[in-house]
Structures are given as C-alpha cells and as structure tokens.
Coordinates of C-alpha atoms in Angstrom, one line a residue:
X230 CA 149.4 152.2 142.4
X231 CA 149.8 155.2 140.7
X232 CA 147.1 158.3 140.9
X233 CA 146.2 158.1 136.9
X234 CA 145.3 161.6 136.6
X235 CA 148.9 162.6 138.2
X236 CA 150.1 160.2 135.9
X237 CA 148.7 162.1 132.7
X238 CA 149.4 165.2 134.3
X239 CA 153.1 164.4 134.3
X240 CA 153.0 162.9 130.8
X241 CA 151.7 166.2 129.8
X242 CA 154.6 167.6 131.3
X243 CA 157.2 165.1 129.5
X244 CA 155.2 165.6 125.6
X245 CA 155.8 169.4 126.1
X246 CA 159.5 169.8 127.0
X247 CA 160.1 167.7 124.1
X248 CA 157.4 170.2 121.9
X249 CA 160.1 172.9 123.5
X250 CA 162.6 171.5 121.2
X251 CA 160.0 171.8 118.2
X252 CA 159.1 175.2 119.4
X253 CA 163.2 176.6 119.3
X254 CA 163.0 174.6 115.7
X255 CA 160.2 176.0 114.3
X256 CA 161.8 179.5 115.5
X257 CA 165.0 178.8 113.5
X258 CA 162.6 177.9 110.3
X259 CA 160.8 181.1 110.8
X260 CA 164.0 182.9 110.6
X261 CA 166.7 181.2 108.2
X262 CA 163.9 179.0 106.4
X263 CA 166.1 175.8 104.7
X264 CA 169.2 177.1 105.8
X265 CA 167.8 175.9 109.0
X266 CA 167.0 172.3 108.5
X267 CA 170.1 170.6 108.7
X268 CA 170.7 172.5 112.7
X269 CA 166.8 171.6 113.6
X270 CA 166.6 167.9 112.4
X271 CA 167.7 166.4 115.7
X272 CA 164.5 168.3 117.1
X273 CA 162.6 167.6 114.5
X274 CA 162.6 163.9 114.4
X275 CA 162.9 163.9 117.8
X276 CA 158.9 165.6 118.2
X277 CA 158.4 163.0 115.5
X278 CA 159.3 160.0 117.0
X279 CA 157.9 160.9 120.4
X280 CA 154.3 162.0 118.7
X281 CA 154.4 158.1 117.1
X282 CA 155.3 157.0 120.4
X283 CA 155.0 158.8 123.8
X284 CA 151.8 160.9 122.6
X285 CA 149.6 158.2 121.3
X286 CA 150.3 155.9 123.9
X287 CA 149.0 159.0 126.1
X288 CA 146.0 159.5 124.1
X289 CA 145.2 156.0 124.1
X290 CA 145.5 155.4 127.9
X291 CA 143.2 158.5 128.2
X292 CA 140.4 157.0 125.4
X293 CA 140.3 153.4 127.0
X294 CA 140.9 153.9 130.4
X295 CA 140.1 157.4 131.6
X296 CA 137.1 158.4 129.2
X297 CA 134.9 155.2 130.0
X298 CA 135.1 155.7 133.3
X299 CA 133.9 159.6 133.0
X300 CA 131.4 158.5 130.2
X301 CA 129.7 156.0 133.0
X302 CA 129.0 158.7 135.1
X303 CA 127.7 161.0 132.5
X304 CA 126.9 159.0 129.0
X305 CA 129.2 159.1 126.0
X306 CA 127.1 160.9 123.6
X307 CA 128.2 164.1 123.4
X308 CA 129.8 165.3 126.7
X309 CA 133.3 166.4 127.6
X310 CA 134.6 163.2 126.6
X311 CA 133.8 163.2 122.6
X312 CA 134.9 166.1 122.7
X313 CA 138.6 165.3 123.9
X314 CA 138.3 162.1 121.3
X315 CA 137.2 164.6 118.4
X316 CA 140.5 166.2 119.1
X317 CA 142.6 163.2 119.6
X318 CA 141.8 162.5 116.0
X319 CA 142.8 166.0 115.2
X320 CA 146.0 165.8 117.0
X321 CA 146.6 162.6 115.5
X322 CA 146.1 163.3 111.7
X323 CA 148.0 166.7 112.2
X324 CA 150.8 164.6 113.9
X325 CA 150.8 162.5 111.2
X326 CA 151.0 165.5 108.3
X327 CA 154.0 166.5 110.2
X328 CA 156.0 163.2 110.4
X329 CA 155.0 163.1 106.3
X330 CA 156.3 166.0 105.7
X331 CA 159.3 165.3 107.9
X332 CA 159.6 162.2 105.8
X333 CA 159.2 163.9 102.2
X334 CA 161.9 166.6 103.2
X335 CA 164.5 163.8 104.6
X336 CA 163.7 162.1 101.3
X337 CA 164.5 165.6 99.5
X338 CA 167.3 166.7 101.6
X339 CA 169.5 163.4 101.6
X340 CA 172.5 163.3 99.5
X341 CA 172.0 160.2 98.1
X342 CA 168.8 161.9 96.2
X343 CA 170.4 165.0 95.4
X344 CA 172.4 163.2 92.8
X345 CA 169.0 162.1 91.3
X346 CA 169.2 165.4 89.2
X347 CA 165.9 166.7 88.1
X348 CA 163.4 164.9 88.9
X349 CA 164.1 166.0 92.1
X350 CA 164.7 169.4 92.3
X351 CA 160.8 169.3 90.3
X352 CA 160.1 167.8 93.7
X353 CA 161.7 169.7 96.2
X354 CA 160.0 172.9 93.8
X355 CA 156.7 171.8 94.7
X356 CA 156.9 170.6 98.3
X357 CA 158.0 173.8 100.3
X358 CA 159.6 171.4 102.8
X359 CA 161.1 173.6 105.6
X360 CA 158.2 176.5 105.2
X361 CA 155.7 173.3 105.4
X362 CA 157.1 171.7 108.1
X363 CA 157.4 174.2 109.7
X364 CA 153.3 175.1 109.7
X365 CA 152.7 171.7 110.6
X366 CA 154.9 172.1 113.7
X367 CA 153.2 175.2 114.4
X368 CA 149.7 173.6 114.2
X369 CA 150.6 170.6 116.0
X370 CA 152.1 173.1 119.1
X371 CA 149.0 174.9 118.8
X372 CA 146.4 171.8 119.2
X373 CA 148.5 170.2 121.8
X374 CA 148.2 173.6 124.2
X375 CA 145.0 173.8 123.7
X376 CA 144.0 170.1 123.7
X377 CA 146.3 169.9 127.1
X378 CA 144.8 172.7 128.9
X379 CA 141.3 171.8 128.2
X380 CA 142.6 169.0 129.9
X381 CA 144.2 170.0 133.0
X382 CA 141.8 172.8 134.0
X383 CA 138.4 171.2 133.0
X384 CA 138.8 167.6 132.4
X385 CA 141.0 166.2 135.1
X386 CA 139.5 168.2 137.9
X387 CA 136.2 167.2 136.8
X388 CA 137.3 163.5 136.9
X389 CA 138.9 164.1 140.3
X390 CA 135.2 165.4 141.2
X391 CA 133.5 162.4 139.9
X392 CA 134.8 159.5 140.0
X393 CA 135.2 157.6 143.3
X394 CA 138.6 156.2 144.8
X395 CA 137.5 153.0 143.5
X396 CA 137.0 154.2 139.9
X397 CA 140.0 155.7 139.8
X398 CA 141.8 153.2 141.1
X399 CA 140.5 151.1 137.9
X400 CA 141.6 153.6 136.1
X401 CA 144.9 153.2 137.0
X402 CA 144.8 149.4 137.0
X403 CA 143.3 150.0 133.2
X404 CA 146.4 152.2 132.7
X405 CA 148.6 149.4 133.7
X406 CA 147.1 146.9 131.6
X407 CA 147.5 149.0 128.5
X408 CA 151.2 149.8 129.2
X409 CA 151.6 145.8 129.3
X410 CA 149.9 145.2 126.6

C-alpha cells in the first residue's frame, strides 16, 4: 500500500509538467497572439483534457479521502481543510472557463465554420479567443501553484503530523477505493 500523501505529492508532480506545456503555450500567445494557436493546440487540449481528467480525480481523492480524515482530528468547520475545498471549487470553475473557451475557439477556428461567412466572423469579433484563452491559462497556472504549495508545505506535513499510521493507511485504502470506483 501506497503512502497517500507520496502519492499526491507525485500527482502534483505529473499535473505540473503537463501545466509546463500550458506554460510554453501561453508564452507563444503572449507573443504572436492567434498566429499562435494553430502551433499551441496540442498543449492546449492537452492541459484540457488532463484538468477533466487527471486533476479532478486528484482533487477528489484529496476531498473524500484525505480531508475527512484531517477534519476528524480537528473539525471541518473552518480549518485548513475548507479552505483547500474553497479552492478546489476555484480551480475547478477556472478549469472549466478554460476548457469553454478552448471549446468556443476550436469551434471558431475550424474550417468547416469558417465557411459559415458572417455570422461567424461576428463571433470570433467578440470572443477574443487566443487573448482569452490565454488569461484563463494564466489564471489556472496561477491557482494551481498556489493551491499546490499551500499543499505541500502546510497541508501534507501537517497530515504527516496528525494522523496516525493507521489513519493514513485508510487513507490510502480510501484512495484505492475511489480509483476503483
């Protein structure tokens, strides 16, 4: 069995060298703007996919399996824990603006619209796509650092402090379960 705060310590690890990819992309929209979009997609979807994916299945192993075990040795009400939950949410709507606007520019950009005429350039007119893509990418980079490093030098250490072998080994088992399913 798996130590689980090693194990979210690595996916930590894994969610940020793909944000890497979104980092060199958001880069290349900072400096060539559209131009830049049809070189960055592959790194674009790619943080989309895994923040639909990889990053919720992180957040949810921390919030069911992690959190209740910290919040029976100190409540729930308002400690460290709702405050990592507040910011899940954050992540998660901010992560979900950028894989919109992902969507609405792929939607823009494909060729098979382009020959919609009008109607379309109105749209692309009034979305901004690269530009706001791009600040969502930047935001979501920005609460993930943040969110992560809250984690890793205050959360996890104090988990490490608190709970017992025992609880972490539930935690891990609770980890497991989750993965199944």
């Amino acid at each position: 069995m798996r130590d689980p705060i090693e194990r979210l310590l690595e996916e930590h690890m894994q969610i940020m060298a793909q944000i890497d990819g979104l980092r060199g992309a958001v880069r290349a929209l900072e400096s060539r703007g559209e131009a830049a979009v049809p070189e960055t997609r592959p790194a674009l979807a790619g943080a989309g996919r895994m923040m639909a994916t990889q990053l919720l299945a992180h957040a949810r192993r921390e919030d069911e399996a992690l959190f209740p075990a910290l919040e029976r040795v100190f409540g729930s009400g308002s400690g460290p824990t709702a405050v990592m939950r507040l910011e899940h949410r954050a992540i998660h709507a901010q992560a979900e603006l950028y894989r919109e606007t992902l969507r609405e520019l792929e939607q823009v950009e494909h060729p098979a619209i382009v020959a919609g005429g009008a109607e379309l350039l109105a749209l692309a007119a009034e979305g901004g796509g690269a530009a706001r893509l791009r600040d969502a990418a930047r935001h979501i980079i920005e609460l993930l650092e943040l969110h992560f490093a809250k984690e890793e030098e205050i959360l996890f250490p104090m988990a490490r402090e608190m709970l017992s072998p025992a609880d972490l080994a539930a935690v891990a088992l609770k980890m497991e379960a989750l993965e199944r399913g």
